[in-house]
Amino acid sequence: QFRRFREVTLTQLQAIAGNYNISYNIDARFRALAAQDEVTAAALRDTQATLRAELARAAAAARRLRRRVRRLEGRVAAWGQRQEPQEPLANRTRGPAGLGAGRWQRLRQEQQHLREGARPGVPAWETQGQVSPREPPEPLQPHGPHAEQRAAGSPPKPKKLQAWHRRRERLREEGERPPNEARSVAVLREAALQPCGAGSVLLFPNSSVENVAVLGAGLRAGLRALSLCAWLSTPAPYLGTLLSYATEDNDNKLVLHGWDRGLRGSMHFVIGDPEFRELPVTRLLDGKWHHLCLTWSSEQGKFRFYVDRRLLAAGSGFQQGYEIPAGGSLVLGQEQDELGGGFDPSEAFVGRLASLALWSRALTPGEVASLATGQGQPPGALLTLADASPRGWVRRAECACLERCP
């Protein structure tokens, strides 16, 4: 009986040992499968990271390619504009058949007189030495871009005609003033656009890629509207880059830049590359101080571009509904081809900047006029020139009045 009990016990113990081995083997297999899963997940993560890096490099290369294409298009357009006037200029040197030399010379003098108009301080009749002030003036001939339409019998629009008459009246009044008085008026007008108390001025001495000013920590919140205003003067024949805002996924979220290989009298206003608008900046390239102000609103995509209080460009539907994201790099004087770098000397700003400020709303025309005449800065500016950190050879100077800046 005892042996029987021992055999039964041994059989039960062997069954228990077998069951234990089965569960142990199952646990080992689960652990092996979990380890394989972790290895597979790690390999997948590495593959995804490599793919993202390749896509980022491809996107950066595509953006650089688009930029080069735009520059080439600008160069071709500039070359075309230089070539177009050559033939008409050559034709103007020869008089039409059937006219004598004296008659042709007189017609050319009258045409030159009409183009110049009345100069300040000189009566209109003195600009053409052959006509006496007692002689009745000859009727004005149509000239300018709409001359052919007027010659064909198409009258100018009433608003344009009234503006033209007002301008002629103003020029006549200034032309009839004594020379000293006319010069005084010009000086007063220029002084009105050069206010004192502008604060500090940033001087960008040359186009070195080391000359840059970093504006604080960039944007802390996204922008659905903006206004950027500043005083500037540049001796360069092109404007260069005033402001560049780049993020990790796009180096052209907000850019105001020109370059020496494109149309030198224009500037690109970029929001969310590749969308941009071309703005005229020829008025800014005379080496004098000028006030610039640019506004944009995402609600209807409206933008306005002012120079010395005058509206030079406007439009709508530009990046409507778009938001400029936060967390990027915001710099002055250089155009970023990558986050915080990738500068190109052909796009650098050379000159002086003063009273620069950025708002998160579109300023009204009255506020722009107040800025341009030195009547105070609207409240609520996100960033000003005081937040800029100069680098390279950029230096900061304090000026009581803009015309006295070094």
mmCIF file of C-alpha atoms in Angstrom:
data_model
loop_
_atom_site.group_PDB
_atom_site.id
_atom_site.type_symbol
_atom_site.label_atom_id
_atom_site.label_comp_id
_atom_site.label_asym_id
_atom_site.label_seq_id
_atom_site.Cartn_x
_atom_site.Cartn_y
_atom_site.Cartn_z
ATOM 1 C CA GLN A 1 0.000 0.000 0.000
ATOM 2 C CA PHE A 2 2.825 2.292 0.760
ATOM 3 C CA ARG A 3 4.384 1.573 -2.617
ATOM 4 C CA ARG A 4 1.077 2.287 -4.240
ATOM 5 C CA PHE A 5 0.885 5.641 -2.503
ATOM 6 C CA ARG A 6 4.431 6.474 -3.570
ATOM 7 C CA GLU A 7 3.704 5.668 -7.231
ATOM 8 C CA VAL A 8 0.574 7.802 -7.233
ATOM 9 C CA THR A 9 2.453 10.702 -5.636
ATOM 10 C CA LEU A 10 5.298 10.403 -8.121
ATOM 11 C CA THR A 11 2.863 10.408 -11.026
ATOM 12 C CA GLN A 12 1.188 13.583 -9.734
ATOM 13 C CA LEU A 13 4.524 15.299 -9.221
ATOM 14 C CA GLN A 14 5.604 14.453 -12.767
ATOM 15 C CA ALA A 15 2.320 15.891 -14.125
ATOM 16 C CA ILE A 16 2.869 19.101 -12.144
ATOM 17 C CA ALA A 17 6.462 19.362 -13.433
ATOM 18 C CA GLY A 18 5.276 18.923 -17.019
ATOM 19 C CA ASN A 19 2.668 21.636 -16.684
ATOM 20 C CA TYR A 20 5.279 23.992 -15.201
ATOM 21 C CA ASN A 21 7.646 23.399 -18.129
ATOM 22 C CA ILE A 22 4.857 24.191 -20.608
ATOM 23 C CA SER A 23 4.010 27.555 -18.924
ATOM 24 C CA TYR A 24 7.696 28.410 -18.618
ATOM 25 C CA ASN A 25 8.206 27.772 -22.317
ATOM 26 C CA ILE A 26 5.203 29.933 -23.162
ATOM 27 C CA ASP A 27 6.581 32.833 -21.056
ATOM 28 C CA ALA A 28 9.945 32.534 -22.778
ATOM 29 C CA ARG A 29 8.303 32.641 -26.180
ATOM 30 C CA PHE A 30 6.291 35.740 -25.233
ATOM 31 C CA ARG A 31 9.466 37.463 -24.055
ATOM 32 C CA ALA A 32 11.207 36.575 -27.327
ATOM 33 C CA LEU A 33 8.306 37.934 -29.363
ATOM 34 C CA ALA A 34 8.295 41.162 -27.323
ATOM 35 C CA ALA A 35 12.016 41.602 -27.918
ATOM 36 C CA GLN A 36 11.545 41.074 -31.647
ATOM 37 C CA ASP A 37 8.734 43.622 -31.645
ATOM 38 C CA GLU A 38 10.946 46.210 -29.949
ATOM 39 C CA VAL A 39 13.722 45.620 -32.498
ATOM 40 C CA THR A 40 11.243 46.011 -35.356
ATOM 41 C CA ALA A 41 9.805 49.222 -33.854
ATOM 42 C CA ALA A 42 13.303 50.681 -33.414
ATOM 43 C CA ALA A 43 14.179 49.858 -37.014
ATOM 44 C CA LEU A 44 10.918 51.466 -38.170
ATOM 45 C CA ARG A 45 11.632 54.617 -36.165
ATOM 46 C CA ASP A 46 15.119 54.872 -37.662
ATOM 47 C CA THR A 47 13.678 54.441 -41.136
ATOM 48 C CA GLN A 48 11.081 57.157 -40.509
ATOM 49 C CA ALA A 49 13.708 59.567 -39.172
ATOM 50 C CA THR A 50 15.903 58.938 -42.208
ATOM 51 C CA LEU A 51 12.931 59.459 -44.521
ATOM 52 C CA ARG A 52 11.975 62.721 -42.793
ATOM 53 C CA ALA A 53 15.537 63.996 -43.094
ATOM 54 C CA GLU A 54 15.618 63.135 -46.791
ATOM 55 C CA LEU A 55 12.274 64.857 -47.358
ATOM 56 C CA ALA A 56 13.483 67.961 -45.505
ATOM 57 C CA ARG A 57 16.628 68.090 -47.641
ATOM 58 C CA ALA A 58 14.547 67.651 -50.791
ATOM 59 C CA ALA A 59 12.163 70.439 -49.713
ATOM 60 C CA ALA A 60 15.091 72.768 -48.959
ATOM 61 C CA ALA A 61 16.622 71.997 -52.345
ATOM 62 C CA ALA A 62 13.278 72.672 -54.028
ATOM 63 C CA ARG A 63 12.968 76.037 -52.235
ATOM 64 C CA ARG A 64 16.483 77.025 -53.279
ATOM 65 C CA LEU A 65 15.679 76.005 -56.844
ATOM 66 C CA ARG A 66 12.497 78.104 -56.848
ATOM 67 C CA ARG A 67 14.467 81.054 -55.485
ATOM 68 C CA ARG A 68 17.089 80.723 -58.207
ATOM 69 C CA VAL A 69 14.394 80.476 -60.865
ATOM 70 C CA ARG A 70 12.782 83.691 -59.565
ATOM 71 C CA ARG A 71 16.146 85.432 -59.605
ATOM 72 C CA LEU A 72 16.805 84.299 -63.155
ATOM 73 C CA GLU A 73 13.350 85.506 -64.210
ATOM 74 C CA GLY A 74 14.101 88.875 -62.599
ATOM 75 C CA ARG A 75 17.415 89.101 -64.447
ATOM 76 C CA VAL A 76 15.744 88.235 -67.760
ATOM 77 C CA ALA A 77 13.015 90.839 -67.139
ATOM 78 C CA ALA A 78 15.608 93.487 -66.233
ATOM 79 C CA TRP A 79 17.624 92.665 -69.341
ATOM 80 C CA GLY A 80 14.467 92.958 -71.450
ATOM 81 C CA GLN A 81 13.655 96.371 -69.960
ATOM 82 C CA ARG A 82 17.161 97.575 -70.743
ATOM 83 C CA GLN A 83 16.888 96.354 -74.323
ATOM 84 C CA GLU A 84 13.414 97.705 -75.097
ATOM 85 C CA PRO A 85 14.251 101.462 -75.029
ATOM 86 C CA GLN A 86 17.195 101.092 -77.426
ATOM 87 C CA GLU A 87 15.178 101.072 -80.669
ATOM 88 C CA PRO A 88 12.867 103.994 -79.789
ATOM 89 C CA LEU A 89 15.911 105.966 -78.592
ATOM 90 C CA ALA A 90 17.649 105.357 -81.907
ATOM 91 C CA ASN A 91 14.505 106.385 -83.784
ATOM 92 C CA ARG A 92 14.195 109.618 -81.790
ATOM 93 C CA THR A 93 17.622 110.754 -83.007
ATOM 94 C CA ARG A 94 16.284 111.017 -86.564
ATOM 95 C CA GLY A 95 13.544 113.437 -87.601
ATOM 96 C CA PRO A 96 10.621 112.265 -89.709
ATOM 97 C CA ALA A 97 10.927 112.585 -93.454
ATOM 98 C CA GLY A 98 9.650 115.838 -94.872
ATOM 99 C CA LEU A 99 10.543 118.041 -91.865
ATOM 100 C CA GLY A 100 13.361 120.515 -92.032
ATOM 101 C CA ALA A 101 16.169 120.464 -89.484
ATOM 102 C CA GLY A 102 15.031 123.691 -87.808
ATOM 103 C CA ARG A 103 11.401 122.572 -87.521
ATOM 104 C CA TRP A 104 12.431 119.178 -86.099
ATOM 105 C CA GLN A 105 14.762 120.825 -83.568
ATOM 106 C CA ARG A 106 11.974 123.134 -82.388
ATOM 107 C CA LEU A 107 9.556 120.205 -82.003
ATOM 108 C CA ARG A 108 12.142 118.372 -79.898
ATOM 109 C CA GLN A 109 12.642 121.429 -77.691
ATOM 110 C CA GLU A 110 8.890 121.786 -77.160
ATOM 111 C CA GLN A 111 8.608 118.112 -76.302
ATOM 112 C CA GLN A 112 11.452 118.434 -73.780
ATOM 113 C CA HIS A 113 9.761 121.502 -72.277
ATOM 114 C CA LEU A 114 6.471 119.638 -71.846
ATOM 115 C CA ARG A 115 8.231 116.717 -70.179
ATOM 116 C CA GLU A 116 10.124 118.851 -67.690
ATOM 117 C CA GLY A 117 7.085 120.963 -66.772
ATOM 118 C CA ALA A 118 7.382 123.977 -64.513
ATOM 119 C CA ARG A 119 10.458 123.792 -62.269
ATOM 120 C CA PRO A 120 10.262 125.220 -58.705
ATOM 121 C CA GLY A 121 11.505 128.786 -58.606
ATOM 122 C CA VAL A 122 11.507 129.287 -62.414
ATOM 123 C CA PRO A 123 8.451 130.586 -64.306
ATOM 124 C CA ALA A 124 7.180 128.212 -66.946
ATOM 125 C CA TRP A 125 7.931 130.634 -69.812
ATOM 126 C CA GLU A 126 11.635 130.788 -68.829
ATOM 127 C CA THR A 127 12.163 127.043 -69.359
ATOM 128 C CA GLN A 128 11.820 127.545 -73.125
ATOM 129 C CA GLY A 129 13.994 130.437 -74.249
ATOM 130 C CA GLN A 130 12.141 131.079 -77.518
ATOM 131 C CA VAL A 131 8.718 131.901 -76.054
ATOM 132 C CA SER A 132 7.886 135.263 -74.445
ATOM 133 C CA PRO A 133 5.607 135.475 -71.403
ATOM 134 C CA ARG A 134 3.288 137.766 -73.430
ATOM 135 C CA GLU A 135 2.801 135.167 -76.146
ATOM 136 C CA PRO A 136 -0.215 132.892 -75.771
ATOM 137 C CA PRO A 137 0.858 129.404 -74.765
ATOM 138 C CA GLU A 138 0.571 126.649 -77.339
ATOM 139 C CA PRO A 139 -1.897 123.879 -76.579
ATOM 140 C CA LEU A 140 -0.368 121.019 -74.627
ATOM 141 C CA GLN A 141 0.306 117.896 -76.621
ATOM 142 C CA PRO A 142 -0.498 114.517 -75.125
ATOM 143 C CA HIS A 143 2.488 112.712 -73.681
ATOM 144 C CA GLY A 144 3.132 109.900 -71.249
ATOM 145 C CA PRO A 145 1.935 106.296 -71.237
ATOM 146 C CA HIS A 146 -1.648 107.177 -72.367
ATOM 147 C CA ALA A 147 -0.671 109.558 -75.166
ATOM 148 C CA GLU A 148 -1.861 107.267 -77.969
ATOM 149 C CA GLN A 149 -5.293 106.818 -76.376
ATOM 150 C CA ARG A 150 -5.747 110.575 -75.965
ATOM 151 C CA ALA A 151 -4.580 111.221 -79.526
ATOM 152 C CA ALA A 152 -7.138 108.696 -80.803
ATOM 153 C CA GLY A 153 -9.936 110.740 -79.225
ATOM 154 C CA SER A 154 -10.420 108.821 -75.967
ATOM 155 C CA PRO A 155 -10.749 111.489 -73.227
ATOM 156 C CA PRO A 156 -9.127 110.851 -69.830
ATOM 157 C CA LYS A 157 -11.303 109.847 -66.934
ATOM 158 C CA PRO A 158 -12.764 112.764 -64.892
ATOM 159 C CA LYS A 159 -10.904 111.834 -61.692
ATOM 160 C CA LYS A 160 -7.568 111.538 -63.460
ATOM 161 C CA LEU A 161 -8.220 114.799 -65.345
ATOM 162 C CA GLN A 162 -9.001 116.661 -62.114
ATOM 163 C CA ALA A 163 -5.870 115.268 -60.436
ATOM 164 C CA TRP A 164 -3.807 116.302 -63.471
ATOM 165 C CA HIS A 165 -5.183 119.847 -63.377
ATOM 166 C CA ARG A 166 -4.514 120.097 -59.616
ATOM 167 C CA ARG A 167 -0.948 118.980 -60.126
ATOM 168 C CA ARG A 168 -0.415 121.502 -62.959
ATOM 169 C CA GLU A 169 -1.884 124.271 -60.786
ATOM 170 C CA ARG A 170 0.384 123.371 -57.871
ATOM 171 C CA LEU A 171 3.444 123.313 -60.139
ATOM 172 C CA ARG A 172 2.441 126.697 -61.630
ATOM 173 C CA GLU A 173 2.051 128.215 -58.162
ATOM 174 C CA GLU A 174 5.434 126.929 -57.043
ATOM 175 C CA GLY A 175 7.004 128.018 -60.329
ATOM 176 C CA GLU A 176 5.728 131.574 -59.871
ATOM 177 C CA ARG A 177 7.239 131.884 -56.394
ATOM 178 C CA PRO A 178 10.605 133.573 -55.957
ATOM 179 C CA PRO A 179 13.542 131.136 -56.040
ATOM 180 C CA ASN A 180 14.319 131.514 -52.335
ATOM 181 C CA GLU A 181 10.708 130.892 -51.331
ATOM 182 C CA ALA A 182 10.427 127.824 -53.575
ATOM 183 C CA ARG A 183 13.609 126.370 -52.067
ATOM 184 C CA SER A 184 12.285 127.071 -48.556
ATOM 185 C CA VAL A 185 9.084 125.158 -49.333
ATOM 186 C CA ALA A 186 11.108 122.171 -50.540
ATOM 187 C CA VAL A 187 13.293 122.266 -47.424
ATOM 188 C CA LEU A 188 10.255 122.435 -45.140
ATOM 189 C CA ARG A 189 8.611 119.498 -46.878
ATOM 190 C CA GLU A 190 11.748 117.387 -46.565
ATOM 191 C CA ALA A 191 12.186 118.367 -42.913
ATOM 192 C CA ALA A 192 8.589 117.384 -42.163
ATOM 193 C CA LEU A 193 9.452 113.819 -43.198
ATOM 194 C CA GLN A 194 12.595 113.660 -41.063
ATOM 195 C CA PRO A 195 11.369 113.872 -37.457
ATOM 196 C CA CYS A 196 13.559 114.193 -34.442
ATOM 197 C CA GLY A 197 13.429 111.833 -31.506
ATOM 198 C CA ALA A 198 13.692 108.720 -33.700
ATOM 199 C CA GLY A 199 15.898 107.044 -31.096
ATOM 200 C CA SER A 200 18.627 104.604 -32.019
ATOM 201 C CA VAL A 201 19.759 103.820 -35.556
ATOM 202 C CA LEU A 202 21.302 100.580 -36.811
ATOM 203 C CA LEU A 203 24.086 101.016 -39.364
ATOM 204 C CA PHE A 204 24.776 98.144 -41.777
ATOM 205 C CA PRO A 205 28.123 99.205 -43.318
ATOM 206 C CA ASN A 206 28.473 96.608 -46.097
ATOM 207 C CA SER A 207 27.000 93.423 -47.564
ATOM 208 C CA SER A 208 29.037 90.971 -45.477
ATOM 209 C CA VAL A 209 27.059 87.895 -44.388
ATOM 210 C CA GLU A 210 28.240 88.562 -40.835
ATOM 211 C CA ASN A 211 26.254 91.804 -40.635
ATOM 212 C CA VAL A 212 22.887 90.908 -39.147
ATOM 213 C CA ALA A 213 20.624 91.976 -36.281
ATOM 214 C CA VAL A 214 18.555 89.361 -34.436
ATOM 215 C CA LEU A 215 15.146 90.463 -33.153
ATOM 216 C CA GLY A 216 14.670 88.879 -29.745
ATOM 217 C CA ALA A 217 13.125 85.411 -29.605
ATOM 218 C CA GLY A 218 11.122 85.876 -32.816
ATOM 219 C CA LEU A 219 7.335 85.603 -32.708
ATOM 220 C CA ARG A 220 5.771 84.231 -29.536
ATOM 221 C CA ALA A 221 2.338 83.855 -31.149
ATOM 222 C CA GLY A 222 1.030 83.358 -34.670
ATOM 223 C CA LEU A 223 0.144 86.407 -36.781
ATOM 224 C CA ARG A 224 -3.038 86.796 -38.810
ATOM 225 C CA ALA A 225 -2.332 90.481 -39.449
ATOM 226 C CA LEU A 226 0.763 92.660 -39.294
ATOM 227 C CA SER A 227 2.233 96.093 -39.858
ATOM 228 C CA LEU A 228 5.934 96.742 -40.345
ATOM 229 C CA CYS A 229 7.143 100.348 -40.408
ATOM 230 C CA ALA A 230 10.616 101.882 -40.361
ATOM 231 C CA TRP A 231 12.785 104.789 -41.442
ATOM 232 C CA LEU A 232 15.633 103.807 -43.754
ATOM 233 C CA SER A 233 18.285 105.165 -46.065
ATOM 234 C CA THR A 234 20.518 103.178 -48.368
ATOM 235 C CA PRO A 235 23.344 104.187 -50.740
ATOM 236 C CA ALA A 236 23.018 100.900 -52.629
ATOM 237 C CA PRO A 237 21.329 100.645 -56.058
ATOM 238 C CA TYR A 238 19.040 97.934 -54.663
ATOM 239 C CA LEU A 239 17.216 97.563 -51.357
ATOM 240 C CA GLY A 240 18.415 94.216 -50.017
ATOM 241 C CA THR A 241 16.655 92.341 -47.216
ATOM 242 C CA LEU A 242 14.955 94.358 -44.501
ATOM 243 C CA LEU A 243 13.410 91.480 -42.545
ATOM 244 C CA SER A 244 13.450 87.678 -42.723
ATOM 245 C CA TYR A 245 11.430 85.252 -40.600
ATOM 246 C CA ALA A 246 12.137 81.519 -40.934
ATOM 247 C CA THR A 247 10.884 78.375 -39.199
ATOM 248 C CA GLU A 248 12.143 74.804 -39.254
ATOM 249 C CA ASP A 249 9.799 73.753 -42.065
ATOM 250 C CA ASN A 250 9.997 76.944 -44.195
ATOM 251 C CA ASP A 251 12.739 79.567 -44.460
ATOM 252 C CA ASN A 252 10.408 82.155 -46.027
ATOM 253 C CA LYS A 253 7.448 82.529 -43.690
ATOM 254 C CA LEU A 254 7.791 86.341 -43.796
ATOM 255 C CA VAL A 255 10.380 88.137 -45.937
ATOM 256 C CA LEU A 256 10.914 91.649 -47.295
ATOM 257 C CA HIS A 257 13.872 91.516 -49.643
ATOM 258 C CA GLY A 258 15.436 92.682 -52.881
ATOM 259 C CA TRP A 259 18.723 91.644 -54.459
ATOM 260 C CA ASP A 260 21.330 92.989 -56.849
ATOM 261 C CA ARG A 261 20.711 90.368 -59.537
ATOM 262 C CA GLY A 262 17.002 91.078 -60.077
ATOM 263 C CA LEU A 263 14.848 94.134 -60.744
ATOM 264 C CA ARG A 264 16.649 96.622 -58.538
ATOM 265 C CA GLY A 265 13.662 98.939 -58.278
ATOM 266 C CA SER A 266 11.435 96.261 -56.744
ATOM 267 C CA MET A 267 11.124 94.273 -53.522
ATOM 268 C CA HIS A 268 9.418 90.952 -52.819
ATOM 269 C CA PHE A 269 6.894 90.764 -49.989
ATOM 270 C CA VAL A 270 6.777 87.040 -49.135
ATOM 271 C CA ILE A 271 4.304 85.343 -46.803
ATOM 272 C CA GLY A 272 4.481 81.548 -46.680
ATOM 273 C CA ASP A 273 6.813 80.809 -49.597
ATOM 274 C CA PRO A 274 6.266 80.595 -52.561
ATOM 275 C CA GLU A 275 3.472 83.229 -52.326
ATOM 276 C CA PHE A 276 4.761 86.805 -52.769
ATOM 277 C CA ARG A 277 3.880 90.247 -54.123
ATOM 278 C CA GLU A 278 6.282 92.590 -55.922
ATOM 279 C CA LEU A 279 6.474 96.141 -54.536
ATOM 280 C CA PRO A 280 8.058 99.275 -56.102
ATOM 281 C CA VAL A 281 10.977 100.711 -54.112
ATOM 282 C CA THR A 282 12.685 103.052 -56.602
ATOM 283 C CA ARG A 283 11.822 106.043 -54.360
ATOM 284 C CA LEU A 284 13.927 104.517 -51.575
ATOM 285 C CA LEU A 285 17.153 104.247 -53.592
ATOM 286 C CA ASP A 286 18.333 107.882 -53.593
ATOM 287 C CA GLY A 287 20.446 107.717 -50.426
ATOM 288 C CA LYS A 288 18.024 109.908 -48.424
ATOM 289 C CA TRP A 289 15.846 109.065 -45.432
ATOM 290 C CA HIS A 290 12.429 107.642 -46.303
ATOM 291 C CA HIS A 291 9.577 106.227 -44.264
ATOM 292 C CA LEU A 292 8.306 102.777 -45.246
ATOM 293 C CA CYS A 293 5.202 101.054 -43.937
ATOM 294 C CA LEU A 294 3.650 97.729 -45.001
ATOM 295 C CA THR A 295 0.364 96.305 -43.684
ATOM 296 C CA TRP A 296 -1.336 92.932 -44.280
ATOM 297 C CA SER A 297 -4.489 91.246 -42.991
ATOM 298 C CA SER A 298 -5.323 87.564 -43.346
ATOM 299 C CA GLU A 299 -9.082 88.135 -43.208
ATOM 300 C CA GLN A 300 -9.352 89.260 -46.840
ATOM 301 C CA GLY A 301 -5.711 89.048 -47.812
ATOM 302 C CA LYS A 302 -5.455 92.848 -48.072
ATOM 303 C CA PHE A 303 -2.045 94.518 -48.143
ATOM 304 C CA ARG A 304 -0.951 98.162 -48.445
ATOM 305 C CA PHE A 305 2.522 99.567 -49.083
ATOM 306 C CA TYR A 306 3.328 103.185 -48.131
ATOM 307 C CA VAL A 307 6.452 105.261 -48.790
ATOM 308 C CA ASP A 308 6.589 108.720 -47.177
ATOM 309 C CA ARG A 309 2.839 108.551 -46.421
ATOM 310 C CA ARG A 310 1.989 107.823 -50.066
ATOM 311 C CA LEU A 311 0.238 104.598 -51.001
ATOM 312 C CA LEU A 312 2.362 102.993 -53.716
ATOM 313 C CA ALA A 313 0.811 99.515 -53.906
ATOM 314 C CA ALA A 314 -2.277 97.724 -52.598
ATOM 315 C CA GLY A 315 -4.203 94.536 -53.240
ATOM 316 C CA SER A 316 -6.351 91.775 -51.778
ATOM 317 C CA GLY A 317 -6.570 87.993 -51.839
ATOM 318 C CA PHE A 318 -2.916 87.623 -50.782
ATOM 319 C CA GLN A 319 -2.617 84.590 -48.469
ATOM 320 C CA GLN A 320 -6.219 84.970 -47.328
ATOM 321 C CA GLY A 321 -6.903 82.892 -44.203
ATOM 322 C CA TYR A 322 -3.189 82.218 -43.623
ATOM 323 C CA GLU A 323 -1.475 82.441 -40.233
ATOM 324 C CA ILE A 324 2.233 83.110 -39.825
ATOM 325 C CA PRO A 325 3.334 80.557 -37.190
ATOM 326 C CA ALA A 326 5.289 81.319 -34.034
ATOM 327 C CA GLY A 327 8.602 79.901 -32.868
ATOM 328 C CA GLY A 328 10.865 80.951 -35.753
ATOM 329 C CA SER A 329 13.989 83.053 -36.230
ATOM 330 C CA LEU A 330 13.504 86.771 -36.994
ATOM 331 C CA VAL A 331 16.478 88.773 -38.300
ATOM 332 C CA LEU A 332 17.163 92.154 -39.937
ATOM 333 C CA GLY A 333 19.523 92.810 -42.824
ATOM 334 C CA GLN A 334 19.911 89.244 -44.154
ATOM 335 C CA GLU A 335 17.715 86.674 -45.948
ATOM 336 C CA GLN A 336 17.671 83.225 -44.339
ATOM 337 C CA ASP A 337 17.988 80.168 -46.585
ATOM 338 C CA GLU A 338 17.902 78.015 -43.457
ATOM 339 C CA LEU A 339 16.889 78.581 -39.861
ATOM 340 C CA GLY A 340 19.200 81.326 -38.538
ATOM 341 C CA GLY A 341 21.689 81.155 -41.426
ATOM 342 C CA GLY A 342 22.318 80.504 -45.098
ATOM 343 C CA PHE A 343 22.902 84.206 -45.814
ATOM 344 C CA ASP A 344 23.734 85.551 -49.297
ATOM 345 C CA PRO A 345 25.702 88.825 -49.675
ATOM 346 C CA SER A 346 23.716 89.708 -52.823
ATOM 347 C CA GLU A 347 20.558 89.937 -50.645
ATOM 348 C CA ALA A 348 22.065 91.847 -47.711
ATOM 349 C CA PHE A 349 20.842 95.308 -46.673
ATOM 350 C CA VAL A 350 23.386 98.139 -46.724
ATOM 351 C CA GLY A 351 22.413 101.408 -45.067
ATOM 352 C CA ARG A 352 20.661 102.673 -41.929
ATOM 353 C CA LEU A 353 17.471 101.604 -40.149
ATOM 354 C CA ALA A 354 15.581 103.629 -37.534
ATOM 355 C CA SER A 355 12.266 103.443 -35.650
ATOM 356 C CA LEU A 356 11.510 99.951 -36.911
ATOM 357 C CA ALA A 357 8.461 98.361 -35.277
ATOM 358 C CA LEU A 358 6.181 95.364 -35.871
ATOM 359 C CA TRP A 359 2.487 95.227 -34.912
ATOM 360 C CA SER A 360 0.031 92.315 -34.922
ATOM 361 C CA ARG A 361 -2.633 94.379 -36.691
ATOM 362 C CA ALA A 362 -2.986 96.468 -39.844
ATOM 363 C CA LEU A 363 -2.396 100.145 -39.079
ATOM 364 C CA THR A 364 -4.829 102.709 -40.478
ATOM 365 C CA PRO A 365 -3.707 105.310 -43.061
ATOM 366 C CA GLY A 366 -3.952 107.972 -40.362
ATOM 367 C CA GLU A 367 -1.605 106.042 -38.072
ATOM 368 C CA VAL A 368 0.848 105.577 -40.952
ATOM 369 C CA ALA A 369 0.774 109.328 -41.639
ATOM 370 C CA SER A 370 1.383 110.059 -37.944
ATOM 371 C CA LEU A 371 4.415 107.779 -37.978
ATOM 372 C CA ALA A 372 5.801 109.391 -41.129
ATOM 373 C CA THR A 373 5.475 112.895 -39.681
ATOM 374 C CA GLY A 374 6.922 112.034 -36.261
ATOM 375 C CA GLN A 375 3.681 112.503 -34.324
ATOM 376 C CA GLY A 376 4.088 109.384 -32.217
ATOM 377 C CA GLN A 377 4.067 105.626 -32.473
ATOM 378 C CA PRO A 378 0.809 103.648 -32.196
ATOM 379 C CA PRO A 379 0.631 101.473 -29.063
ATOM 380 C CA GLY A 380 0.895 97.693 -28.955
ATOM 381 C CA ALA A 381 4.075 97.070 -30.963
ATOM 382 C CA LEU A 382 5.272 93.457 -30.680
ATOM 383 C CA LEU A 383 8.903 94.216 -31.512
ATOM 384 C CA THR A 384 10.947 97.383 -32.000
ATOM 385 C CA LEU A 385 14.515 98.226 -32.917
ATOM 386 C CA ALA A 386 15.341 98.239 -29.197
ATOM 387 C CA ASP A 387 14.862 94.431 -29.237
ATOM 388 C CA ALA A 388 17.508 93.966 -31.966
ATOM 389 C CA SER A 389 20.926 92.505 -31.131
ATOM 390 C CA PRO A 390 23.552 93.700 -33.674
ATOM 391 C CA ARG A 391 26.163 91.204 -34.857
ATOM 392 C CA GLY A 392 29.191 91.436 -37.109
ATOM 393 C CA TRP A 393 30.021 95.035 -37.997
ATOM 394 C CA VAL A 394 26.507 96.334 -37.422
ATOM 395 C CA ARG A 395 26.596 99.156 -34.890
ATOM 396 C CA ARG A 396 23.986 101.150 -33.022
ATOM 397 C CA ALA A 397 24.036 104.956 -32.899
ATOM 398 C CA GLU A 398 21.872 107.433 -31.002
ATOM 399 C CA CYS A 399 20.577 110.310 -33.132
ATOM 400 C CA ALA A 400 18.612 113.354 -32.016
ATOM 401 C CA CYS A 401 17.358 113.863 -35.582
ATOM 402 C CA LEU A 402 17.628 111.588 -38.588
ATOM 403 C CA GLU A 403 19.361 114.100 -40.847
ATOM 404 C CA ARG A 404 22.156 114.396 -38.253
ATOM 405 C CA CYS A 405 22.873 110.669 -38.066
ATOM 406 C CA PRO A 406 26.391 109.569 -39.057
#
